[in-house]
Coordinates of C-alpha atoms in Angstrom, one line a residue:
M73 CA -95.5 -17.2 -25.9
G74 CA -93.9 -17.8 -29.3
R75 CA -90.2 -17.1 -29.9
A76 CA -89.4 -13.8 -31.5
K77 CA -88.5 -14.0 -35.1
L78 CA -84.8 -13.5 -35.7
Q79 CA -83.8 -10.9 -38.3
P80 CA -81.0 -11.5 -40.8
G81 CA -77.7 -11.6 -38.9
E82 CA -79.2 -12.2 -35.5
D83 CA -78.7 -15.2 -33.2
T84 CA -79.9 -16.5 -29.8
I85 CA -76.5 -17.4 -28.3
K86 CA -76.6 -14.9 -25.5
S87 CA -80.2 -15.5 -24.6
V88 CA -80.3 -19.3 -24.4
T89 CA -79.7 -21.1 -21.1
P90 CA -76.9 -23.7 -21.1
R91 CA -77.8 -27.3 -20.2
K92 CA -75.6 -29.3 -17.9
T93 CA -74.4 -32.6 -19.4
E94 CA -72.3 -35.5 -18.1
T95 CA -69.2 -34.0 -19.8
G96 CA -69.8 -30.3 -19.5
Y97 CA -72.4 -27.9 -21.0
E98 CA -74.6 -27.8 -24.1
L99 CA -76.1 -24.8 -26.0
R100 CA -78.9 -25.2 -28.4
W101 CA -79.1 -22.0 -30.4
R102 CA -80.4 -20.5 -33.6
V103 CA -79.0 -18.1 -36.2
R104 CA -80.4 -16.5 -39.3
D105 CA -78.0 -15.7 -42.1
F106 CA -78.1 -12.6 -44.3
E107 CA -80.1 -14.3 -46.9
G108 CA -82.8 -15.1 -44.4
R109 CA -82.2 -18.8 -43.8
L110 CA -82.6 -20.1 -40.2
Y111 CA -80.1 -22.6 -38.7
A112 CA -80.7 -24.6 -35.5
K113 CA -77.4 -25.6 -33.9
R114 CA -76.0 -27.4 -30.9
T115 CA -72.6 -26.6 -29.3
Q116 CA -70.9 -28.6 -26.5
A117 CA -67.9 -27.7 -24.3
R118 CA -66.5 -28.3 -20.8
T119 CA -67.5 -24.8 -19.6
V120 CA -70.3 -22.4 -20.3
G121 CA -67.9 -19.7 -21.5
E122 CA -66.2 -22.1 -24.0
A123 CA -69.5 -23.3 -25.3
R124 CA -70.6 -19.7 -26.0
R125 CA -67.3 -18.9 -27.6
R126 CA -67.5 -21.8 -30.0
A127 CA -71.2 -21.0 -30.8
F128 CA -70.2 -17.4 -31.6
E129 CA -67.5 -18.6 -33.9
K130 CA -69.8 -20.9 -35.7
A131 CA -72.5 -18.2 -36.1
E132 CA -69.9 -15.8 -37.6
Q133 CA -68.9 -18.5 -40.1
I134 CA -72.6 -18.9 -41.1
K135 CA -73.2 -15.2 -41.4
R136 CA -70.0 -14.4 -43.2
A137 CA -70.9 -16.8 -45.9
T138 CA -73.8 -14.7 -46.9
S139 CA -72.6 -11.2 -45.9
E140 CA -71.8 -8.6 -48.5
T141 CA -68.7 -6.5 -48.9
T142 CA -70.1 -3.0 -49.1
A143 CA -68.9 0.4 -50.1
W144 CA -71.8 2.0 -48.1
T145 CA -71.1 3.9 -44.9
T146 CA -73.6 5.2 -42.3
A147 CA -72.7 8.8 -43.4
D148 CA -74.2 8.1 -46.9
S149 CA -77.6 9.3 -48.0
I150 CA -80.6 7.2 -46.8
T151 CA -82.4 8.3 -50.0
D152 CA -79.6 6.8 -52.2
F153 CA -79.6 3.6 -50.2
I154 CA -83.3 3.2 -50.6
D155 CA -83.1 3.9 -54.3
R156 CA -80.2 1.5 -55.0
E157 CA -80.6 -1.3 -52.5
V158 CA -84.1 -1.4 -51.1
E159 CA -86.6 -0.7 -53.9
P160 CA -84.9 -3.2 -56.3
V161 CA -85.3 -5.9 -53.6
I162 CA -89.0 -5.1 -53.3
K163 CA -89.5 -5.1 -57.1
E164 CA -87.7 -8.4 -57.5
K165 CA -89.4 -10.1 -54.5
R166 CA -92.2 -12.6 -55.4
L167 CA -95.2 -10.6 -54.3
S168 CA -98.7 -10.0 -55.7
K169 CA -99.0 -7.0 -57.8
A170 CA -101.1 -5.2 -55.2
S171 CA -98.6 -6.0 -52.4
R172 CA -95.6 -4.8 -54.4
A173 CA -97.4 -1.6 -55.3
R174 CA -98.3 -1.0 -51.6
Y175 CA -94.8 -1.7 -50.3
L176 CA -93.3 0.7 -52.8
E177 CA -96.0 3.2 -51.9
V178 CA -95.3 3.3 -48.2
M179 CA -91.5 3.2 -48.8
A180 CA -92.0 6.4 -50.9
H181 CA -93.6 8.0 -47.8
Y182 CA -90.6 7.1 -45.6
R183 CA -88.2 8.2 -48.4
R184 CA -90.0 11.6 -48.6
Y185 CA -89.9 12.2 -44.8
T186 CA -86.3 11.2 -44.5
Q187 CA -84.9 12.9 -47.6
G188 CA -81.6 14.7 -46.9
K189 CA -80.7 12.6 -43.9
S190 CA -77.8 10.3 -43.6
I191 CA -78.3 6.6 -43.0
S192 CA -77.3 6.9 -39.3
A193 CA -79.5 9.9 -38.7
A194 CA -82.5 8.4 -40.4
T195 CA -82.3 5.0 -38.7
S196 CA -81.8 5.9 -35.1
A197 CA -84.6 5.0 -32.7
S198 CA -85.6 8.7 -32.1
S199 CA -85.6 9.5 -35.8
L200 CA -87.7 6.4 -36.7
I201 CA -90.3 7.3 -34.1
R202 CA -90.5 10.9 -35.2
T203 CA -90.9 9.9 -38.9
L204 CA -93.7 7.3 -38.0
K205 CA -95.4 9.9 -35.9
T206 CA -95.4 12.4 -38.8
I207 CA -96.8 9.8 -41.2
S208 CA -99.5 8.8 -38.7
K209 CA -100.5 12.4 -38.2
E210 CA -100.4 13.6 -41.8
I211 CA -101.5 10.4 -43.6
G212 CA -103.0 8.0 -41.1
P213 CA -102.1 5.3 -38.5
E214 CA -102.7 2.5 -40.9
T215 CA -100.1 3.8 -43.4
A216 CA -97.7 4.5 -40.5
R217 CA -98.1 0.8 -39.4
Q218 CA -97.5 -0.4 -42.9
T219 CA -94.5 1.9 -43.3
R220 CA -93.0 0.5 -40.1
S221 CA -93.5 -3.1 -41.3
V222 CA -92.0 -2.4 -44.8
V223 CA -89.1 -0.4 -43.3
S224 CA -88.4 -3.2 -40.8
N225 CA -88.5 -6.0 -43.3
Y226 CA -86.8 -4.4 -46.3
L227 CA -84.8 -1.3 -45.3
F228 CA -83.3 -2.8 -42.2
G229 CA -82.9 -6.1 -43.9
Q230 CA -80.6 -4.5 -46.4
L231 CA -78.9 -2.4 -43.7
I232 CA -78.1 -5.5 -41.8
V233 CA -76.9 -7.3 -45.0
H234 CA -74.5 -4.4 -45.7
Q235 CA -73.4 -4.5 -42.0
L236 CA -74.5 -0.9 -41.5
T237 CA -76.5 -1.7 -38.4
P238 CA -76.9 -4.8 -36.2
S239 CA -80.7 -4.6 -35.8
N240 CA -83.8 -2.5 -35.9
P241 CA -83.6 -0.2 -32.8
I242 CA -87.5 -0.1 -32.4
R243 CA -88.1 -3.7 -32.9
G244 CA -90.7 -5.0 -30.4
M245 CA -91.7 -1.6 -29.3
S246 CA -95.4 -0.6 -29.2
F247 CA -96.7 2.9 -30.0
D248 CA -100.1 4.3 -29.3
F249 CA -99.9 6.7 -32.3
L250 CA -100.0 3.7 -34.6
K251 CA -103.4 2.7 -33.3
S252 CA -106.6 4.0 -34.9
E253 CA -109.4 5.2 -32.6
N254 CA -111.7 3.2 -34.9
S255 CA -110.0 0.8 -37.2
E256 CA -113.3 -0.5 -38.8
G257 CA -113.6 0.6 -42.4
K258 CA -110.2 2.2 -42.5
Y259 CA -108.7 0.1 -45.3
Y260 CA -107.5 2.4 -48.1
P261 CA -107.0 0.8 -51.5
T262 CA -103.6 0.9 -53.1
Q263 CA -102.7 2.7 -56.3
A264 CA -103.0 -0.6 -58.2
E265 CA -106.4 -1.3 -56.7
W266 CA -107.6 2.2 -57.4
Q267 CA -106.4 1.9 -61.0
A268 CA -108.0 -1.5 -61.5
F269 CA -111.4 -0.3 -60.2
L270 CA -111.2 2.9 -62.3
D271 CA -110.5 0.8 -65.4
Y272 CA -113.5 -1.4 -64.6
V273 CA -115.9 1.4 -64.0
L274 CA -114.9 3.3 -67.2
A275 CA -115.5 0.1 -69.2
D276 CA -118.7 -0.9 -67.4
D277 CA -121.7 -0.9 -69.7
P278 CA -124.6 1.1 -68.1
D279 CA -127.2 -0.7 -70.3
S280 CA -126.3 -4.0 -68.8
P281 CA -127.5 -5.5 -65.5
M282 CA -125.6 -4.6 -62.3
P283 CA -122.6 -6.9 -61.7
G284 CA -123.6 -10.0 -60.0
K285 CA -127.2 -9.6 -61.0
E286 CA -127.0 -11.0 -64.5
N287 CA -129.2 -13.9 -63.7
V288 CA -131.8 -11.9 -61.9
P289 CA -134.8 -11.1 -64.2
Q290 CA -135.6 -7.8 -62.5
A291 CA -132.0 -6.6 -63.2
H292 CA -132.8 -6.5 -66.9
K293 CA -135.6 -4.0 -66.5
R294 CA -135.2 -0.3 -67.4
E295 CA -135.4 0.9 -63.8
A296 CA -132.6 -1.4 -62.7
K297 CA -130.4 -0.4 -65.6
A298 CA -131.0 3.3 -64.8
R299 CA -129.8 2.6 -61.3
H300 CA -126.7 0.9 -62.7
A301 CA -126.0 3.9 -64.9
R302 CA -126.3 6.3 -62.0
I303 CA -124.1 4.3 -59.7
I304 CA -121.4 4.2 -62.5
Q305 CA -121.6 8.0 -62.7
L306 CA -121.3 8.5 -59.0
T307 CA -118.5 6.0 -58.7
E308 CA -116.3 7.4 -61.5
L309 CA -116.8 10.9 -60.0
Q310 CA -115.7 9.8 -56.6
L311 CA -112.7 7.9 -58.0
A312 CA -111.6 11.0 -59.9
T313 CA -112.2 13.6 -57.1
G314 CA -112.4 11.9 -53.7
L315 CA -115.7 13.7 -53.1
R316 CA -117.8 12.4 -50.2
A317 CA -121.0 10.7 -51.3
S318 CA -122.9 13.3 -49.4
E319 CA -121.3 16.1 -51.4
A320 CA -121.5 14.3 -54.8
R321 CA -125.2 13.7 -54.5
Q322 CA -125.9 17.4 -53.9
I323 CA -123.8 19.0 -56.7
T324 CA -125.7 20.8 -59.5
W325 CA -124.5 21.3 -63.0
A326 CA -123.9 25.0 -62.1
D327 CA -121.1 23.6 -60.0
V328 CA -119.4 21.9 -62.9
T329 CA -117.2 24.2 -65.1
Q330 CA -114.3 23.9 -67.6
D331 CA -111.3 26.3 -67.8
D332 CA -109.4 27.5 -70.8
H333 CA -107.0 24.5 -70.5
G334 CA -109.7 21.9 -70.8
V335 CA -109.6 21.0 -67.1
V336 CA -113.1 20.3 -65.6
W337 CA -113.7 21.7 -62.1
V338 CA -116.3 20.9 -59.4
T339 CA -117.4 23.4 -56.7
V340 CA -118.4 22.0 -53.4
R341 CA -120.6 24.8 -52.0
P342 CA -120.4 25.6 -48.3
E343 CA -123.9 24.4 -47.6
I344 CA -123.2 20.9 -48.9
S345 CA -119.6 20.6 -47.6
K346 CA -119.1 18.5 -44.4
T347 CA -116.9 21.2 -43.0
K348 CA -119.3 24.0 -44.1
V349 CA -116.5 25.7 -46.0
G350 CA -116.6 25.6 -49.8
R351 CA -113.8 24.5 -52.2
T352 CA -113.4 24.2 -55.9
I353 CA -111.4 21.2 -57.1
P354 CA -110.3 19.8 -60.5
V355 CA -111.5 16.4 -61.8
L356 CA -108.2 14.4 -61.7
V357 CA -109.1 11.9 -64.4
P358 CA -109.6 13.6 -67.8
E359 CA -111.9 10.8 -69.1
V360 CA -114.3 11.4 -66.2
G361 CA -114.2 15.1 -66.9
K362 CA -115.2 14.5 -70.5
R363 CA -118.0 12.2 -69.5
L364 CA -119.4 14.9 -67.1
L365 CA -119.4 17.5 -69.8
A366 CA -121.0 15.2 -72.3
R367 CA -124.1 14.8 -70.2
K368 CA -124.2 18.3 -68.7
G369 CA -127.8 19.5 -68.0
K370 CA -129.4 22.7 -66.7
D371 CA -127.6 24.6 -64.0
E372 CA -130.3 23.9 -61.4
E373 CA -130.3 20.2 -62.0
L374 CA -128.4 17.7 -59.9
V375 CA -125.4 15.9 -61.3
I376 CA -126.2 12.7 -59.4
P377 CA -130.0 12.6 -58.8
Q378 CA -132.1 9.6 -58.0
P379 CA -131.7 6.9 -60.8
N380 CA -135.2 7.3 -62.2
S381 CA -136.0 11.0 -61.4
G382 CA -134.3 14.3 -61.1
K383 CA -135.0 14.4 -57.3
P384 CA -132.2 14.3 -54.7
W385 CA -130.9 10.8 -54.0
D386 CA -131.3 10.1 -50.3
K387 CA -128.3 9.0 -48.2
A388 CA -129.7 5.5 -47.5
G389 CA -130.3 4.9 -51.2
V390 CA -126.9 6.0 -52.2
H391 CA -125.1 3.8 -49.6
K392 CA -127.2 0.8 -50.5
A393 CA -126.5 1.2 -54.2
V394 CA -122.7 1.6 -53.5
R395 CA -122.7 -1.5 -51.4
D396 CA -124.6 -3.6 -54.0
Y397 CA -122.3 -2.4 -56.8
Y398 CA -119.0 -3.0 -54.9
E399 CA -120.1 -6.4 -53.8
G400 CA -121.1 -7.3 -57.4
V401 CA -117.9 -6.0 -58.9
A402 CA -115.8 -7.8 -56.2
G403 CA -117.0 -11.1 -57.5
T404 CA -115.8 -10.5 -61.1
S405 CA -112.1 -10.9 -60.4
E406 CA -109.5 -11.6 -57.7
D407 CA -108.0 -8.2 -58.3
L408 CA -111.2 -6.5 -57.3
A409 CA -112.1 -8.7 -54.4
F410 CA -110.9 -5.9 -52.0
L411 CA -114.1 -4.0 -52.8
K412 CA -116.0 -6.3 -50.4
K413 CA -114.4 -4.6 -47.4
I414 CA -114.7 -0.9 -48.4
R415 CA -117.2 1.8 -49.2
S416 CA -117.0 4.9 -51.3
H417 CA -115.4 7.0 -48.6
A418 CA -112.3 4.9 -48.9
W419 CA -111.3 6.7 -52.2
R420 CA -110.6 9.9 -50.2
G421 CA -108.1 8.0 -48.2
A422 CA -106.7 6.2 -51.2
L423 CA -106.1 9.3 -53.3
N424 CA -104.8 11.1 -50.2
T425 CA -102.3 8.3 -49.6
I426 CA -101.1 7.7 -53.1
T427 CA -100.6 11.4 -53.9
A428 CA -98.7 12.0 -50.6
P429 CA -95.2 11.3 -52.1
H430 CA -95.8 14.0 -54.6
L431 CA -97.7 16.7 -52.7
R432 CA -97.3 18.8 -49.5
P433 CA -99.8 18.0 -46.7
D434 CA -101.5 21.4 -47.0
I435 CA -102.2 20.9 -50.7
R436 CA -103.8 17.5 -50.1
A437 CA -105.8 18.8 -47.1
A438 CA -107.1 21.7 -49.1
Y439 CA -108.1 19.4 -52.0
F440 CA -110.0 16.9 -49.9
G441 CA -111.5 19.5 -47.5
H442 CA -110.2 17.8 -44.4
T443 CA -110.2 20.8 -42.1
E444 CA -111.8 24.2 -41.9
K445 CA -108.4 25.7 -41.1
V446 CA -107.0 24.6 -44.4
N447 CA -110.2 25.0 -46.4
A448 CA -110.6 28.6 -45.3
R449 CA -107.7 29.5 -47.7
A450 CA -110.0 29.1 -50.7
Y451 CA -108.1 26.3 -52.6
T452 CA -108.4 27.7 -56.1
D453 CA -107.2 31.2 -55.0
H454 CA -104.2 30.4 -52.8
V455 CA -103.0 26.9 -53.6
N456 CA -101.4 25.9 -56.9
V457 CA -103.3 22.8 -58.1
R458 CA -100.9 21.9 -60.9
P459 CA -98.9 19.5 -58.6
M460 CA -102.2 17.6 -57.8
M461 CA -103.0 17.2 -61.5
E462 CA -99.5 16.1 -62.4
A463 CA -99.4 13.7 -59.5
V464 CA -102.5 11.8 -60.6
E465 CA -101.5 12.0 -64.2
A466 CA -98.3 10.2 -63.3
L467 CA -100.0 7.5 -61.3
T468 CA -102.6 6.8 -64.0
Q469 CA -99.9 6.1 -66.6
R470 CA -99.8 2.5 -67.7
E471 CA -96.7 0.5 -67.2

């Protein structure tokens, strides 16, 4: 079994076994300073007690050299501490763009669920477990696991540096609520990945061959290009609404409307909804709404029919087209390589996750149609959708 990784400010002096030597005892121990450097040391003395005392003194010297004098106390706001000490560290860390976006995203979840608490109240073992349970229940086990990891590495790293806590109280613990019943296919793209793919799809030329098929003669035929155009239409709609593929392929133009403020709405009728309860939702990306209106047909016609006819597109055909498209786009750049491991259902989880810091769980559940209990409250009648629109408008803003 490998040795447990030491956190900043931790050492192994108490846990190591002294070795008897000709002149006394020897301790071989390790310590990690507050900047993350690991030191391997050896201390000798005539007795075990003296050897440990000398080791502790040396460890304190090493840690003191990198510790900070802090004005923070455990009674201060955890929100203020995250804003001033934790997020700047994540932003300055040498990370990929996608990793940085995801770390800030999950830290935002933790921040929202601990807002109003003091540092001591938010970081006790019981409080941490309750927060992770809530995130797991309302957002998902994968996000809860990632939150735990980021909180452990960055929040507790800074708490230890500022000498506000000696360690993470739930380090090494295992929790069943962090385990998905079926983890396969549960990867949810980050905000940066969602934005990168949205940008690609909106710029994709429907008159060109499918991505990855440029050298295939059949891909240049009219039928293949029509399939490419249809999959673009389906994909941009799912990216802008989080609709299930089964719902998107059954919507008619009668289900697409525009209000007095220019917002485009899509109605998911009860008979095509997975939960068998209807909902009406706004298209969250204005450009996608404009494209829908620009090609609007007769009320009884399908919005996403088969590529080369007005007939319904069967489930198998839709999923194969999505798989081909995603795999082709994944090969165009490293930033889009994540598409190899997802399918279109992932955008429901992605939008749900990245809007979570801005929106109450009931609003998100109503929008995505997760449960009959929430959907029964007719989203457009009882829930104010403005926060949803503002949340996505904020996350689509370019830096």
